[in-house]
Tab-separated table of C-alpha atoms in Angstrom:
chain	number	residue	atom	x	y	z
A	1	UNK	CA	10.251	28.557	-6.680
A	2	UNK	CA	10.013	26.666	-9.971
A	3	UNK	CA	6.258	27.236	-10.163
A	4	UNK	CA	6.709	30.927	-9.372
A	5	UNK	CA	9.342	31.255	-12.155
A	6	UNK	CA	7.075	29.591	-14.695
A	7	UNK	CA	4.245	31.927	-13.738
A	8	UNK	CA	6.441	35.009	-14.343
A	9	UNK	CA	7.498	33.689	-17.765
A	10	UNK	CA	3.875	33.079	-18.770
A	11	UNK	CA	2.815	36.623	-17.730
A	12	UNK	CA	5.739	38.174	-19.614
A	13	UNK	CA	4.928	36.228	-22.797
A	14	UNK	CA	1.253	37.210	-22.635
A	15	UNK	CA	2.068	40.917	-22.248
A	16	UNK	CA	4.449	40.726	-25.238
A	17	UNK	CA	1.812	39.026	-27.417
A	18	UNK	CA	-0.820	41.649	-26.513
A	19	UNK	CA	1.571	44.490	-27.309
A	20	UNK	CA	2.411	42.926	-30.672
A	21	UNK	CA	-1.267	42.548	-31.533
A	22	UNK	CA	-1.972	46.143	-30.584
A	23	UNK	CA	0.895	47.358	-32.778
A	24	UNK	CA	-0.328	45.256	-35.731
A	25	UNK	CA	-3.844	46.669	-35.381
A	26	UNK	CA	-2.517	50.231	-35.293
A	27	UNK	CA	-0.477	49.620	-38.437
A	28	UNK	CA	-3.472	48.068	-40.184
A	29	UNK	CA	-5.686	50.984	-39.246
A	30	UNK	CA	-3.048	53.453	-40.403
A	31	UNK	CA	-2.727	51.614	-43.724
A	32	UNK	CA	-6.486	51.630	-44.228
A	33	UNK	CA	-6.524	55.418	-43.784
A	34	UNK	CA	-3.911	55.847	-46.557
A	35	UNK	CA	-5.389	53.566	-49.191
A	36	UNK	CA	-4.235	54.840	-52.592
A	37	UNK	CA	-6.198	54.961	-55.836
A	38	UNK	CA	-4.305	55.370	-59.141
A	39	UNK	CA	-1.223	56.417	-57.218
A	40	UNK	CA	-2.969	59.301	-55.388
A	41	UNK	CA	-4.297	59.480	-51.879
A	42	UNK	CA	-8.067	59.072	-51.722
A	43	UNK	CA	-8.147	61.496	-48.799
A	44	UNK	CA	-7.237	65.011	-50.037
A	45	UNK	CA	-5.066	67.083	-47.678
A	46	UNK	CA	-6.820	69.717	-45.623
A	47	UNK	CA	-5.809	73.215	-44.596
A	48	UNK	CA	-5.728	74.556	-41.051
A	49	UNK	CA	-9.443	75.415	-41.231
A	50	UNK	CA	-10.273	71.788	-41.986
A	51	UNK	CA	-11.306	72.538	-45.581
A	52	UNK	CA	-10.232	70.309	-48.460
A	53	UNK	CA	-7.162	71.700	-50.205
A	54	UNK	CA	-7.519	71.487	-53.970
A	55	UNK	CA	-4.706	70.632	-56.349
A	56	UNK	CA	-4.193	69.541	-59.941
A	57	UNK	CA	-4.209	71.210	-63.360
A	58	UNK	CA	-7.071	72.589	-65.451
A	59	UNK	CA	-6.340	72.753	-69.180
A	60	UNK	CA	-7.969	75.676	-71.027
A	61	UNK	CA	-7.575	76.855	-74.621
A	62	UNK	CA	-9.524	78.699	-77.301
A	63	UNK	CA	-10.589	82.244	-78.150
A	64	UNK	CA	-8.031	85.013	-77.788
A	65	UNK	CA	-10.958	87.371	-77.178
A	66	UNK	CA	-12.129	85.426	-74.130
A	67	UNK	CA	-8.527	84.924	-72.979
A	68	UNK	CA	-8.209	88.172	-70.943
A	69	UNK	CA	-11.327	87.343	-68.930
A	70	UNK	CA	-10.352	83.713	-68.305
A	71	UNK	CA	-6.812	84.717	-67.398
A	72	UNK	CA	-8.137	87.290	-64.916
A	73	UNK	CA	-10.395	84.648	-63.348
A	74	UNK	CA	-7.488	82.178	-63.176
A	75	UNK	CA	-5.286	84.740	-61.424
A	76	UNK	CA	-7.934	85.490	-58.805
A	77	UNK	CA	-8.702	81.789	-58.356
A	78	UNK	CA	-5.016	80.999	-57.740
A	79	UNK	CA	-4.998	83.392	-54.786
A	80	UNK	CA	-7.402	81.053	-53.008
A	81	UNK	CA	-6.174	77.762	-54.508
A	82	UNK	CA	-2.456	78.109	-55.102
A	83	UNK	CA	-1.935	74.381	-55.709
A	84	UNK	CA	-4.225	74.347	-58.757
A	85	UNK	CA	-2.494	75.236	-62.037
A	86	UNK	CA	-4.660	76.859	-64.725
A	87	UNK	CA	-2.719	77.396	-67.981
A	88	UNK	CA	-4.772	79.276	-70.588
A	89	UNK	CA	-3.968	78.888	-74.304
A	90	UNK	CA	-4.957	81.172	-77.190
A	91	UNK	CA	-5.298	78.935	-80.260
A	92	UNK	CA	-8.522	80.690	-81.333
A	93	UNK	CA	-12.131	79.565	-80.994
A	94	UNK	CA	-11.902	76.972	-83.773
A	95	UNK	CA	-8.509	75.688	-82.645
A	96	UNK	CA	-9.750	75.477	-79.081
A	97	UNK	CA	-12.748	73.374	-80.110
A	98	UNK	CA	-10.447	70.997	-82.002
A	99	UNK	CA	-8.406	70.359	-78.864
A	100	UNK	CA	-11.578	70.152	-76.757
A	101	UNK	CA	-13.110	67.519	-79.059
A	102	UNK	CA	-9.818	65.599	-79.025
A	103	UNK	CA	-10.089	65.395	-75.236
A	104	UNK	CA	-6.990	67.523	-74.647
A	105	UNK	CA	-8.648	70.297	-72.627
A	106	UNK	CA	-11.137	70.650	-69.803
A	107	UNK	CA	-12.531	74.044	-70.841
A	108	UNK	CA	-12.750	75.754	-74.222
A	109	UNK	CA	-13.001	79.554	-74.554
A	110	UNK	CA	-15.259	80.631	-77.429
A	111	UNK	CA	-16.253	83.968	-78.924
A	112	UNK	CA	-19.154	82.283	-80.751
A	113	UNK	CA	-21.519	79.371	-80.105
A	114	UNK	CA	-20.240	75.935	-81.077
A	115	UNK	CA	-20.986	75.098	-84.724
A	116	UNK	CA	-23.245	72.173	-85.650
A	117	UNK	CA	-20.363	70.208	-87.173
A	118	UNK	CA	-18.245	70.777	-84.059
A	119	UNK	CA	-21.099	69.635	-81.838
A	120	UNK	CA	-21.512	66.492	-83.949
A	121	UNK	CA	-17.783	65.789	-83.774
A	122	UNK	CA	-17.885	66.167	-79.994
A	123	UNK	CA	-20.815	63.767	-79.766
A	124	UNK	CA	-19.016	61.219	-81.939
A	125	UNK	CA	-15.965	61.510	-79.689
A	126	UNK	CA	-18.052	60.983	-76.559
A	127	UNK	CA	-17.420	64.529	-75.309
A	128	UNK	CA	-20.343	65.936	-73.339
A	129	UNK	CA	-20.202	69.577	-72.316
A	130	UNK	CA	-21.890	72.491	-70.566
A	131	UNK	CA	-22.201	75.749	-72.528
A	132	UNK	CA	-21.907	78.822	-70.298
A	133	UNK	CA	-22.300	82.418	-71.405
A	134	UNK	CA	-19.920	84.528	-69.296
A	135	UNK	CA	-19.936	88.097	-70.703
A	136	UNK	CA	-20.593	90.348	-73.684
A	137	UNK	CA	-17.923	91.972	-75.784
A	138	UNK	CA	-18.546	95.413	-77.261
A	139	UNK	CA	-16.064	97.489	-79.273
A	140	UNK	CA	-16.387	101.242	-79.639
A	141	UNK	CA	-15.208	103.143	-82.718
A	142	UNK	CA	-13.652	106.354	-81.411
A	143	UNK	CA	-12.872	109.811	-82.810
A	144	UNK	CA	-11.553	113.050	-81.394
A	145	UNK	CA	-14.235	115.341	-79.848
A	146	UNK	CA	-13.245	118.087	-82.335
A	147	UNK	CA	-14.361	115.808	-85.177
A	148	UNK	CA	-17.764	117.318	-86.060
A	149	UNK	CA	-18.363	115.496	-89.350
A	150	UNK	CA	-18.473	111.793	-88.409
A	151	UNK	CA	-21.535	110.938	-86.353
A	152	UNK	CA	-22.201	107.498	-87.844
A	153	UNK	CA	-20.395	105.056	-90.087
A	154	UNK	CA	-21.290	101.877	-91.960
A	155	UNK	CA	-19.391	98.600	-91.777
A	156	UNK	CA	-18.573	99.010	-95.465
A	157	UNK	CA	-16.952	102.378	-94.745
A	158	UNK	CA	-14.957	100.892	-91.871
A	159	UNK	CA	-13.857	98.117	-94.195
A	160	UNK	CA	-12.702	100.681	-96.772
A	161	UNK	CA	-10.535	102.331	-94.096
A	162	UNK	CA	-9.144	99.258	-92.337
A	163	UNK	CA	-8.933	96.521	-94.975
A	164	UNK	CA	-5.544	95.226	-96.169
A	165	UNK	CA	-4.052	97.332	-98.990
A	166	UNK	CA	-6.584	100.094	-98.337
A	167	UNK	CA	-6.140	103.154	-100.558
A	168	UNK	CA	-8.059	105.448	-98.209
A	169	UNK	CA	-5.904	108.358	-97.059
A	170	UNK	CA	-8.247	111.267	-96.347
A	171	UNK	CA	-11.730	111.472	-94.846
A	172	UNK	CA	-13.038	112.596	-98.232
A	173	UNK	CA	-11.953	109.228	-99.655
A	174	UNK	CA	-14.525	107.555	-97.397
A	175	UNK	CA	-17.551	109.809	-97.943
A	176	UNK	CA	-18.118	112.884	-100.110
A	177	UNK	CA	-18.511	115.978	-97.976
A	178	UNK	CA	-16.057	114.872	-95.339
A	179	UNK	CA	-12.884	117.012	-95.156
A	180	UNK	CA	-9.922	116.460	-97.404
A	181	UNK	CA	-7.696	115.772	-94.397
A	182	UNK	CA	-5.572	112.730	-93.613
A	183	UNK	CA	-7.033	110.127	-91.246
A	184	UNK	CA	-4.681	109.210	-88.402
A	185	UNK	CA	-5.537	105.613	-87.440
A	186	UNK	CA	-4.848	104.166	-83.992
A	187	UNK	CA	-5.257	100.400	-83.687
A	188	UNK	CA	-4.679	97.698	-81.083
A	189	UNK	CA	-1.693	95.483	-81.877
A	190	UNK	CA	-1.861	92.114	-83.595
A	191	UNK	CA	-1.499	90.253	-80.279
A	192	UNK	CA	-4.731	91.779	-79.011
A	193	UNK	CA	-7.994	89.839	-78.928
A	194	UNK	CA	-9.691	93.156	-79.710
A	195	UNK	CA	-7.704	93.329	-82.953
A	196	UNK	CA	-8.821	89.793	-83.859
A	197	UNK	CA	-12.449	90.593	-83.121
A	198	UNK	CA	-12.556	93.895	-85.009
A	199	UNK	CA	-10.743	92.646	-88.102
A	200	UNK	CA	-12.970	89.562	-88.299
A	201	UNK	CA	-16.170	91.593	-87.921
A	202	UNK	CA	-15.156	94.398	-90.306
A	203	UNK	CA	-12.760	92.749	-92.763
A	204	UNK	CA	-14.121	89.199	-92.704
A	205	UNK	CA	-10.932	87.593	-91.400
A	206	UNK	CA	-9.127	87.851	-88.076
A	207	UNK	CA	-5.753	89.619	-88.354
A	208	UNK	CA	-6.586	90.968	-91.838
A	209	UNK	CA	-5.800	94.676	-91.626
A	210	UNK	CA	-3.958	97.451	-93.365
A	211	UNK	CA	-0.418	97.809	-92.084
A	212	UNK	CA	1.112	101.000	-93.397
A	213	UNK	CA	2.539	104.202	-91.999
A	214	UNK	CA	-0.950	105.674	-91.625
A	215	UNK	CA	-1.651	103.266	-88.748
A	216	UNK	CA	-0.181	103.473	-85.244
A	217	UNK	CA	-0.393	100.091	-83.481
A	218	UNK	CA	-0.170	99.607	-79.732
A	219	UNK	CA	-0.971	96.874	-77.226
A	220	UNK	CA	-1.545	99.635	-74.652
A	221	UNK	CA	-5.110	100.996	-74.745
A	222	UNK	CA	-3.944	104.110	-72.931
A	223	UNK	CA	-1.586	104.891	-75.825
A	224	UNK	CA	-4.555	104.645	-78.200
A	225	UNK	CA	-6.586	106.989	-76.012
A	226	UNK	CA	-3.784	109.550	-75.899
A	227	UNK	CA	-3.233	109.296	-79.653
A	228	UNK	CA	-6.875	109.925	-80.578
A	229	UNK	CA	-7.381	112.555	-77.870
A	230	UNK	CA	-4.366	114.491	-79.130
A	231	UNK	CA	-5.238	114.403	-82.836
A	232	UNK	CA	-8.277	116.066	-84.430
A	233	UNK	CA	-8.219	113.531	-87.267
A	234	UNK	CA	-7.670	110.550	-84.995
A	235	UNK	CA	-9.736	107.382	-85.461
A	236	UNK	CA	-9.493	104.092	-83.583
A	237	UNK	CA	-11.298	101.401	-81.619
A	238	UNK	CA	-11.091	99.523	-78.335
A	239	UNK	CA	-13.288	98.014	-75.627
A	240	UNK	CA	-16.400	99.927	-74.613
A	241	UNK	CA	-15.489	99.812	-70.931
A	242	UNK	CA	-12.170	101.541	-71.623
A	243	UNK	CA	-13.949	104.290	-73.551
A	244	UNK	CA	-16.272	104.895	-70.596
A	245	UNK	CA	-13.235	105.490	-68.408
A	246	UNK	CA	-11.994	108.148	-70.858
A	247	UNK	CA	-15.181	109.626	-72.323
A	248	UNK	CA	-14.249	113.123	-71.169
A	249	UNK	CA	-11.642	113.322	-73.952
A	250	UNK	CA	-13.109	111.032	-76.641
A	251	UNK	CA	-16.288	110.557	-78.687
A	252	UNK	CA	-17.942	107.384	-79.966
A	253	UNK	CA	-19.335	106.879	-83.461
A	254	UNK	CA	-22.669	105.131	-84.096
A	255	UNK	CA	-22.514	101.996	-86.260
A	256	UNK	CA	-25.192	101.398	-88.897
A	257	UNK	CA	-26.481	97.856	-88.284
A	258	UNK	CA	-28.072	95.411	-90.722
A	259	UNK	CA	-31.461	97.095	-90.313
A	260	UNK	CA	-30.001	100.410	-91.430
A	261	UNK	CA	-30.269	101.884	-87.949
A	262	UNK	CA	-27.370	103.890	-86.527
A	263	UNK	CA	-26.735	102.559	-83.007
A	264	UNK	CA	-24.444	104.065	-80.381
A	265	UNK	CA	-22.313	101.648	-78.349
A	266	UNK	CA	-23.638	101.453	-74.787
A	267	UNK	CA	-23.932	98.723	-72.193
A	268	UNK	CA	-27.648	98.507	-73.025
A	269	UNK	CA	-27.223	98.215	-76.828
A	270	UNK	CA	-24.495	95.625	-76.389
A	271	UNK	CA	-26.683	93.589	-74.068
A	272	UNK	CA	-29.808	93.750	-76.233
A	273	UNK	CA	-27.908	92.843	-79.416
A	274	UNK	CA	-28.814	95.980	-81.412
A	275	UNK	CA	-25.200	97.139	-81.576
A	276	UNK	CA	-23.967	94.895	-84.378
A	277	UNK	CA	-21.649	93.560	-85.613
A	278	UNK	CA	-19.330	94.912	-82.927
A	279	UNK	CA	-20.966	93.145	-79.998
A	280	UNK	CA	-21.364	89.447	-79.205
A	281	UNK	CA	-21.726	87.020	-76.294
A	282	UNK	CA	-18.663	85.223	-74.972
A	283	UNK	CA	-18.713	81.582	-73.812
A	284	UNK	CA	-16.810	78.886	-72.037
A	285	UNK	CA	-17.504	75.210	-72.775
A	286	UNK	CA	-16.848	72.843	-69.879
A	287	UNK	CA	-16.365	69.108	-70.409
A	288	UNK	CA	-18.872	67.316	-68.195
A	289	UNK	CA	-16.437	64.607	-67.081
A	290	UNK	CA	-13.904	67.296	-66.121
A	291	UNK	CA	-16.549	69.170	-64.128
A	292	UNK	CA	-16.846	66.139	-61.865
A	293	UNK	CA	-13.301	66.824	-60.630
A	294	UNK	CA	-13.427	69.029	-57.504
A	295	UNK	CA	-10.814	71.534	-58.708
A	296	UNK	CA	-12.613	72.043	-62.042
A	297	UNK	CA	-16.015	72.366	-60.380
A	298	UNK	CA	-14.656	74.938	-57.935
A	299	UNK	CA	-12.982	76.907	-60.738
A	300	UNK	CA	-16.042	76.977	-63.003
A	301	UNK	CA	-18.336	78.105	-60.195
A	302	UNK	CA	-15.761	80.722	-59.218
A	303	UNK	CA	-15.701	81.870	-62.857
A	304	UNK	CA	-19.471	82.342	-63.055
A	305	UNK	CA	-19.629	84.066	-59.654
A	306	UNK	CA	-16.856	86.558	-60.468
A	307	UNK	CA	-17.271	87.020	-64.241
A	308	UNK	CA	-19.289	90.231	-63.815
A	309	UNK	CA	-16.755	92.247	-61.850
A	310	UNK	CA	-13.775	90.872	-63.790
A	311	UNK	CA	-15.484	91.422	-67.172
A	312	UNK	CA	-15.643	95.123	-66.391
A	313	UNK	CA	-11.983	95.167	-65.389
A	314	UNK	CA	-10.823	93.688	-68.710
A	315	UNK	CA	-13.135	95.800	-70.884
A	316	UNK	CA	-16.163	93.551	-71.407
A	317	UNK	CA	-19.841	93.953	-70.547
A	318	UNK	CA	-21.202	91.862	-67.658
A	319	UNK	CA	-24.186	89.606	-68.235
A	320	UNK	CA	-27.615	90.875	-67.181
A	321	UNK	CA	-29.072	89.136	-64.139
A	322	UNK	CA	-31.354	86.808	-66.124
A	323	UNK	CA	-28.495	85.559	-68.331
A	324	UNK	CA	-26.252	85.097	-65.301
A	325	UNK	CA	-29.008	83.091	-63.612
A	326	UNK	CA	-29.236	80.844	-66.685
A	327	UNK	CA	-25.519	80.048	-66.500
A	328	UNK	CA	-25.727	79.324	-62.775
A	329	UNK	CA	-28.769	77.095	-63.308
A	330	UNK	CA	-26.843	74.967	-65.804
A	331	UNK	CA	-24.278	74.192	-63.115
A	332	UNK	CA	-26.913	72.967	-60.698
C-alpha cells in the first residue's frame, strides 16, 4: 500500500509540473506576439477582411489655393481610413515651406515650385522630399453675355480695376471707347484661395484688392454667378470649372499674355501654359521619411489616384495623362 501511495503522488506531481510548463510556454508565446516598440504594438490591428487597419496623424500645411483639393482628398480618404487624422492648415505656400523645413509637417501644399533658397534650407535641415504635381488652377474673368464691348483685357487693365484704392468707376475709365457706365464688380471673399491667387497674379500681392462699395464680395461662387448674370455691367472671376457649369448665362474674357496674344481660358490653354498669368500648376511636397509610414504612403497614393476627379469637383483642371504618369512614377 505504501508503494502504491508513493506512485500516485509521483504521477500527480509530474502532471502538475507538465501543466505549469505548458502554461509558461503559452504565456511566453503570447508575450512574444505583443512585443512593443516605442510604446506601440509592432503588429497593427486588422479589420474583418484581414487587411491592416491604418491609424495615426498626417500633418499638412501650406497654400490656401491647394487647400480645397487637399481637404477634399482628406475627406474621401477618411471614409476608408477613419482612424487616420489629416488636419490641413492654410499658412500659405511660403509659410507651409517654413514649417516643412522645420520638420513640423509631413506634406506641404504649394501653388508654386519650391524656391532655390527653400530647397537649400531643406537640404541643410536634412529634409528630403518628393515633389508631386497634382492639378492645374485656372481662373476665368467673367462678364455678362449682354456685354458686347469687352472681348479681351490686359493684366494692366485688370490691375487698374482691382488694385487697392482704385479710382476706376466706369468702363470708360479703363479704355477709351468703352461705355460710360459703372462697373459692378463681383469678387470672391478674402477667405478664398481664388481671391489670394487672383490678387497676387494681378495686383502683385495676395489679399491686395480694392474694398469699396463698388465691389460685392462672396465666398459662394453661385452668388457671384447670379450677380454677374443679372447685371449687364457685371464683372468678376472664379474657377474655370465653375464657369463651365454656368456658361449658358455667362461669358469669358480673353487675357492678353506676355507675348501679346489674347488667350481664352479653356482646359487646353490652362494645361499648355498659354493662358497666363491666371493659370499655374499646383503641387504637394511629401517628406521622404514621412512617406515611409504606411498611413502617409497610403494617403499620398490615394491623393494621386483621385486628384483628377476631385480637382474637377473643387474647380481645378486635372493633370493630363503624361503629367499624372510622372507623378505616379515618382512614387515608385
